[in-house]
CSV table of C-alpha atoms and ligand atoms in Angstrom, one decimal:
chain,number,residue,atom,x,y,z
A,6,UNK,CA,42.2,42.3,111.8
A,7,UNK,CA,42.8,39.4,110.0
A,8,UNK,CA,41.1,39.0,106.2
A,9,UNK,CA,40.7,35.3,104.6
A,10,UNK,CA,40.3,36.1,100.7
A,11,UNK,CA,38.9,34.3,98.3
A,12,UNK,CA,38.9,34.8,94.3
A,13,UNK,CA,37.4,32.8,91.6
A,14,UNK,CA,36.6,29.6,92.8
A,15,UNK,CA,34.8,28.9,89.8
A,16,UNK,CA,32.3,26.3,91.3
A,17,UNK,CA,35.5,23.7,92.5
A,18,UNK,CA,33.6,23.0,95.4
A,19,UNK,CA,36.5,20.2,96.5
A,20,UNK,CA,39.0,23.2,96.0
A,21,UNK,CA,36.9,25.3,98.1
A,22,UNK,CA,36.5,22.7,101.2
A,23,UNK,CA,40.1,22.2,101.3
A,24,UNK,CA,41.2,25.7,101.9
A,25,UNK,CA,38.3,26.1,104.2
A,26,UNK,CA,40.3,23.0,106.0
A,27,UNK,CA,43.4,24.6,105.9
A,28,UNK,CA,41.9,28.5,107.1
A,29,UNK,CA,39.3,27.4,109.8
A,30,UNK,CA,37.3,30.2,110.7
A,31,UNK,CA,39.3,30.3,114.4
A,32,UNK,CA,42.3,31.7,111.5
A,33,UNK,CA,41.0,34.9,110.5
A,34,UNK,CA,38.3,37.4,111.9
A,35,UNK,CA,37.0,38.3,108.7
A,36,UNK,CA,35.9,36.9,104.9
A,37,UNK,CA,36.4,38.5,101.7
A,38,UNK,CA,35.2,37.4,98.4
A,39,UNK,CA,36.5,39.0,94.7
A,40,UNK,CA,33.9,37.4,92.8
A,41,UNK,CA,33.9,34.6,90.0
A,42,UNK,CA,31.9,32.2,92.9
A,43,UNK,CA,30.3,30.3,89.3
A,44,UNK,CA,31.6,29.4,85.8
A,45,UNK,CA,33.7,26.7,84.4
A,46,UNK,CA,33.7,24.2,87.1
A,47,UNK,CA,30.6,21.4,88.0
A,48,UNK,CA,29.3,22.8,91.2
A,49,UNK,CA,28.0,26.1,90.9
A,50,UNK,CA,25.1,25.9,93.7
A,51,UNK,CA,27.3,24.5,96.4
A,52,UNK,CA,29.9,26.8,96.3
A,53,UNK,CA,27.2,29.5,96.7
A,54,UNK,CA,25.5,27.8,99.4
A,55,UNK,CA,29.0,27.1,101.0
A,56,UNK,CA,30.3,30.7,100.9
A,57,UNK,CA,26.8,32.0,102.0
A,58,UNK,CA,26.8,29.9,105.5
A,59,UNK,CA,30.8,31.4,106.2
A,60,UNK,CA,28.6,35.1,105.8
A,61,UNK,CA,31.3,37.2,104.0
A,62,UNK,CA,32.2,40.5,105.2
A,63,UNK,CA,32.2,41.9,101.0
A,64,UNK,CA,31.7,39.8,98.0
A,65,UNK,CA,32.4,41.6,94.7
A,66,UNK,CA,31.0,39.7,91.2
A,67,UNK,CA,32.5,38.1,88.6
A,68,UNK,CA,32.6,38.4,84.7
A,69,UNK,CA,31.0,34.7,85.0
A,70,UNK,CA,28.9,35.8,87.8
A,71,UNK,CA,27.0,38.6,85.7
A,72,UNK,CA,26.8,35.8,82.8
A,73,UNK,CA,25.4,33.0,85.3
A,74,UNK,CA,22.9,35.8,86.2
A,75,UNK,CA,22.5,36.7,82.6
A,76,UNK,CA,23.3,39.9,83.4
A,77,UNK,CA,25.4,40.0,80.2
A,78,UNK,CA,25.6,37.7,77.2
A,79,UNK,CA,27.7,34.1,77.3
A,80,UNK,CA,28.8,35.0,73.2
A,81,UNK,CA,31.4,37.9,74.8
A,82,UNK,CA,33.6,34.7,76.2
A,83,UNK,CA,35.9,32.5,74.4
A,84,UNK,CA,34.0,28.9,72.9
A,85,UNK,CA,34.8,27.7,76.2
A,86,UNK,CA,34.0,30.0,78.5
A,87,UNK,CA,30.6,30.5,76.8
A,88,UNK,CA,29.7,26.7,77.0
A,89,UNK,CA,30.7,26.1,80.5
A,90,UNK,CA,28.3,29.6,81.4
A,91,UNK,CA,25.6,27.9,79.6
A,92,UNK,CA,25.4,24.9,81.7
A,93,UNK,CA,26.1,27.0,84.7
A,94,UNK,CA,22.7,29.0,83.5
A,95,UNK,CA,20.7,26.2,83.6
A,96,UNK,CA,22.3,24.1,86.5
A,97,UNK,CA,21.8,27.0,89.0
A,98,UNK,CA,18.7,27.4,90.7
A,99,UNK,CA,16.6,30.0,90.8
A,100,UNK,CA,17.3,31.6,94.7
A,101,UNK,CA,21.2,30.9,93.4
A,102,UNK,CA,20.8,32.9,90.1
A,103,UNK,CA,19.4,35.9,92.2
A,104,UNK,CA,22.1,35.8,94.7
A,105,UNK,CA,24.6,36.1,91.9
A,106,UNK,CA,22.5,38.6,90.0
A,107,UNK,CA,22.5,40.7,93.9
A,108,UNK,CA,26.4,40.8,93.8
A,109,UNK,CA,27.6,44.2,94.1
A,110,UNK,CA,30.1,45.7,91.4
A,111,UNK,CA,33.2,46.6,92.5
A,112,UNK,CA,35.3,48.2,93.4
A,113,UNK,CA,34.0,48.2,96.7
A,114,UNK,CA,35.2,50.2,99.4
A,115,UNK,CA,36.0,48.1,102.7
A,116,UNK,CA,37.4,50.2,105.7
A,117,UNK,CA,39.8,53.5,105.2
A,118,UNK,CA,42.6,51.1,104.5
A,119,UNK,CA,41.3,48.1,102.3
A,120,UNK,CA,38.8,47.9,98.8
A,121,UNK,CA,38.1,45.1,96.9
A,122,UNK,CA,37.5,44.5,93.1
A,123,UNK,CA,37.6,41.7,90.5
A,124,UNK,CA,39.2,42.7,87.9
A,125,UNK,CA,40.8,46.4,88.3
A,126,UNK,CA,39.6,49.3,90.6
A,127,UNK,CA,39.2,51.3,87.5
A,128,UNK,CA,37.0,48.3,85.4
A,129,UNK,CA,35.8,45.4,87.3
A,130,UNK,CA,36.4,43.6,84.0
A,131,UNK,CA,39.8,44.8,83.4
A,132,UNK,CA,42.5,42.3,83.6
A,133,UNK,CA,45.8,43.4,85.1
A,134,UNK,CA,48.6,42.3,83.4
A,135,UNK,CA,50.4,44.7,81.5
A,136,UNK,CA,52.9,47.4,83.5
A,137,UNK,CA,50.8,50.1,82.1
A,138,UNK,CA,47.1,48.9,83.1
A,139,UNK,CA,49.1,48.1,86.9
A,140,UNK,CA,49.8,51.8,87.7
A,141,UNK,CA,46.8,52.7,86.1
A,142,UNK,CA,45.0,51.0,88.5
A,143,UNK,CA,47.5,52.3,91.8
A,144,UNK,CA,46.4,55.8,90.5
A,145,UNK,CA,42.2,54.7,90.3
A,146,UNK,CA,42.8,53.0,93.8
A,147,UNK,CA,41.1,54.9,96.3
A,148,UNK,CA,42.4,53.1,99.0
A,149,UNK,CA,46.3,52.0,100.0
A,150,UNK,CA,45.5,48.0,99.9
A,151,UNK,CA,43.4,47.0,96.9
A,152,UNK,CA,42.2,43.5,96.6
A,153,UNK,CA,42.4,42.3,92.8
A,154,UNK,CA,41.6,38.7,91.4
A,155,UNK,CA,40.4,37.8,87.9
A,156,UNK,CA,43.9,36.9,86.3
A,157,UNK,CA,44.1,33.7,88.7
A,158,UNK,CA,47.4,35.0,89.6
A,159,UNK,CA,48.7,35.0,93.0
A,160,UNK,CA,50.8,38.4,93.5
A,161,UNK,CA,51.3,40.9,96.0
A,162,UNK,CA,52.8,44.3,94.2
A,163,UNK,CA,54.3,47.4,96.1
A,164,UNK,CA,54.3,50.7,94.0
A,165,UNK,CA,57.7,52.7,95.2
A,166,UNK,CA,58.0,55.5,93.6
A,167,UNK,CA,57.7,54.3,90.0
A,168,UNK,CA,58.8,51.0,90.3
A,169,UNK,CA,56.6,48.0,90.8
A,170,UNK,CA,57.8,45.6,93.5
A,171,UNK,CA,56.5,42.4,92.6
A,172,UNK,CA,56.2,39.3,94.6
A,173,UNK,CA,55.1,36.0,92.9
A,174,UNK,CA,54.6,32.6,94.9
A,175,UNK,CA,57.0,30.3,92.2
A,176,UNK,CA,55.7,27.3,93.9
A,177,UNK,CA,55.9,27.8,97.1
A,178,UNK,CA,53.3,26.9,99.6
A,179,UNK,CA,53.9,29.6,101.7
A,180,UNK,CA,55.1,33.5,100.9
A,181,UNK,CA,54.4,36.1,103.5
A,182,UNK,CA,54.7,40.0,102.7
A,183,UNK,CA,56.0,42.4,105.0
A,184,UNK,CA,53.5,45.5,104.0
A,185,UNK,CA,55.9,48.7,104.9
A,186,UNK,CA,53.5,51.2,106.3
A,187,UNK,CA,54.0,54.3,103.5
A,188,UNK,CA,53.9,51.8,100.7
A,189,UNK,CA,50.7,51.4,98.4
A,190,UNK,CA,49.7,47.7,97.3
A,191,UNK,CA,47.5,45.9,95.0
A,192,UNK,CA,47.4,41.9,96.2
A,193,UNK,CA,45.7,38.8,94.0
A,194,UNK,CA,44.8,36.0,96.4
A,195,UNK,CA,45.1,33.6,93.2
A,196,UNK,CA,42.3,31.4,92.2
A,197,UNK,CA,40.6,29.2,94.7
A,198,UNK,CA,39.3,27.0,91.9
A,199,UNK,CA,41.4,27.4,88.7
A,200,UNK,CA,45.1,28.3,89.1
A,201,UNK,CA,46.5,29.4,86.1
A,202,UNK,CA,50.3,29.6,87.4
A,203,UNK,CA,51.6,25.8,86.7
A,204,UNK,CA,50.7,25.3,90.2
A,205,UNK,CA,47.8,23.3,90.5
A,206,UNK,CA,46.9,23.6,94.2
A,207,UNK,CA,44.6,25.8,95.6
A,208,UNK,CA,45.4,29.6,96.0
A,209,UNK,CA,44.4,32.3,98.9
A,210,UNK,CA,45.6,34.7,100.8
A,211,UNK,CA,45.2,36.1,104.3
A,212,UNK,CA,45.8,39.8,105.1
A,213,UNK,CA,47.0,40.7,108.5
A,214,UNK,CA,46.3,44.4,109.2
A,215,UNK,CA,47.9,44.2,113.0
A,216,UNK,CA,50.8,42.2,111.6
A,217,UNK,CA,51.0,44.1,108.4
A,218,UNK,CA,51.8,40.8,106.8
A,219,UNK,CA,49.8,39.1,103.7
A,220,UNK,CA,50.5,35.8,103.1
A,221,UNK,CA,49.5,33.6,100.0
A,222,UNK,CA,48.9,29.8,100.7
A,223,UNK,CA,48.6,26.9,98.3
A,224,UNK,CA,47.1,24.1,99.5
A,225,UNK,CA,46.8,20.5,97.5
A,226,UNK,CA,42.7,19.2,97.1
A,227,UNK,CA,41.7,16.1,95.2
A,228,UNK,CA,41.2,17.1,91.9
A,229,UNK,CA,40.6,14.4,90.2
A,230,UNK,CA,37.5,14.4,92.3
A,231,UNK,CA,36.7,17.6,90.5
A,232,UNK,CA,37.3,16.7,87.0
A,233,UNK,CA,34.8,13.6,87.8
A,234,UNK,CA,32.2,16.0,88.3
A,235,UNK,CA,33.0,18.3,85.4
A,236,UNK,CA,33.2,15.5,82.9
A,237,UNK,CA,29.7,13.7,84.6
A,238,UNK,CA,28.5,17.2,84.4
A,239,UNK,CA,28.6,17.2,80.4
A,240,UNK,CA,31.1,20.4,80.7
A,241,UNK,CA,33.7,20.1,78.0
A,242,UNK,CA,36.7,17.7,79.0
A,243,UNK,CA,39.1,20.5,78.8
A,244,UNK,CA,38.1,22.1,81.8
A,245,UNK,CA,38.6,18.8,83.5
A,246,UNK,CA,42.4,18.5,82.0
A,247,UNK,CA,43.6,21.9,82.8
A,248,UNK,CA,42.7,21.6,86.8
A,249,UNK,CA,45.6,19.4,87.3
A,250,UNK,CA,47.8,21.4,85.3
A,251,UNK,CA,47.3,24.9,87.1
A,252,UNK,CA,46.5,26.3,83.2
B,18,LIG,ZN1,37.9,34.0,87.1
């Protein structure tokens, strides 16, 4: 089985259509999504509309999904954050703001081999940086591939023993993962829509279970095209500026 996934595309619809270019659906068998579809970028509606015509196998939510649903409150995020979920709020339309509210939480479990969360298996809010909070959330991991986004991250990490084996794209387009069979992993895809690695091309992944291979892609998408629509939008210029530096 082959598994296209996609994290936090964060309403970059052009960033969206050009890894669906670059992953036609003749590339995988199925689609799984790690939530943050909304928030920050100018085309929250489309990228729902977009995602819902591929119909994904799993879709977790967000922390800006729940606040585009107003499931919880904008004034937990940074200035920022909270301004571009306000105008998210009111851009999205009604059917579109119950779709996000319908978004299971995850973790959620996919097959005997494969779950899915956004931020950590153990808190879907929980972002995993730190050493500690990574084999915290190997030991809440219910299942030997978890799927992780939320840090907008690419990075595919093997637990041996005690030791994290960690693999990071460093600007490559390409990096595929052998998966050794007794070997537990948590992967992040990246961010579809907002790349925070210095690389600002567009990040996924695909998971080959047969193969047991994942690989994580980058692919280039006009973004200037996208910071035209955040800054017609009204959304704070910043979010316009940091798209082309992958921040
Ligand atoms: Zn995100």
């Amino acid at each position: 089985m082959r598994y296209l996934i996609l994290s936090d595309i964060h309403a970059n619809l052009e960033a969206l259509e050009a890894v669906l270019e670059a992953a036609p659906p003749a590339t995988f068998d199925r689609l799984l999504v790690l939530g943050d579809l909304v928030g920050y970028g100018a085309s929250p509606n489309e990228v729902i509309e977009r995602l819902d015509q591929l119909h994904p196998d799993a879709i977790v939510r967000g922390n800006h999904d729940k606040v585009a649903a107003g499931l919880t409150d904008p004034d937990e995020f940074t200035e920022l954050a909270a301004e571009a979920a306000r105008w998210t709020q009111t851009a999205l339309t009604p059917a579109n703001r119950a779709r996000l509210a319908s978004l299971p939480r995850g973790p959620l479990l996919v097959d005997g081999a494969l779950e899915l969360c956004h931020g950590a298996p153990f808190d879907e809010d929980a972002y995993l940086v730190s050493r500690l909070d990574v084999l915290r959330a190997f030991q809440a991991a219910r299942r030997p591939l978890c799927l992780f986004g939320h840090t907008h991250i690419a990075a595919v990490i093997g637990r041996v023993d005690d030791r994290l084996d960690v693999t990071l794209p460093e600007g490559q387009a390409t990096v595929t993962v052998s998966l050794r069979e007794t070997t537990r992993y948590l992967i992040n895809p990246g961010s579809v829509g907002q790349p925070r690695d210095g690389d600002p091309r567009a990040a996924y992944a695909v998971l080959d279970t047969e193969q047991r291979t994942v690989t994580l892609y980058r692919v280039a998408y006009p973004v200037e095209r996208a910071q035209q629509r955040i800054l017609a939008a009204g959304l704070p210029a910043r979010l316009a500026h940091r798209l082309a530096l992958g921040r």
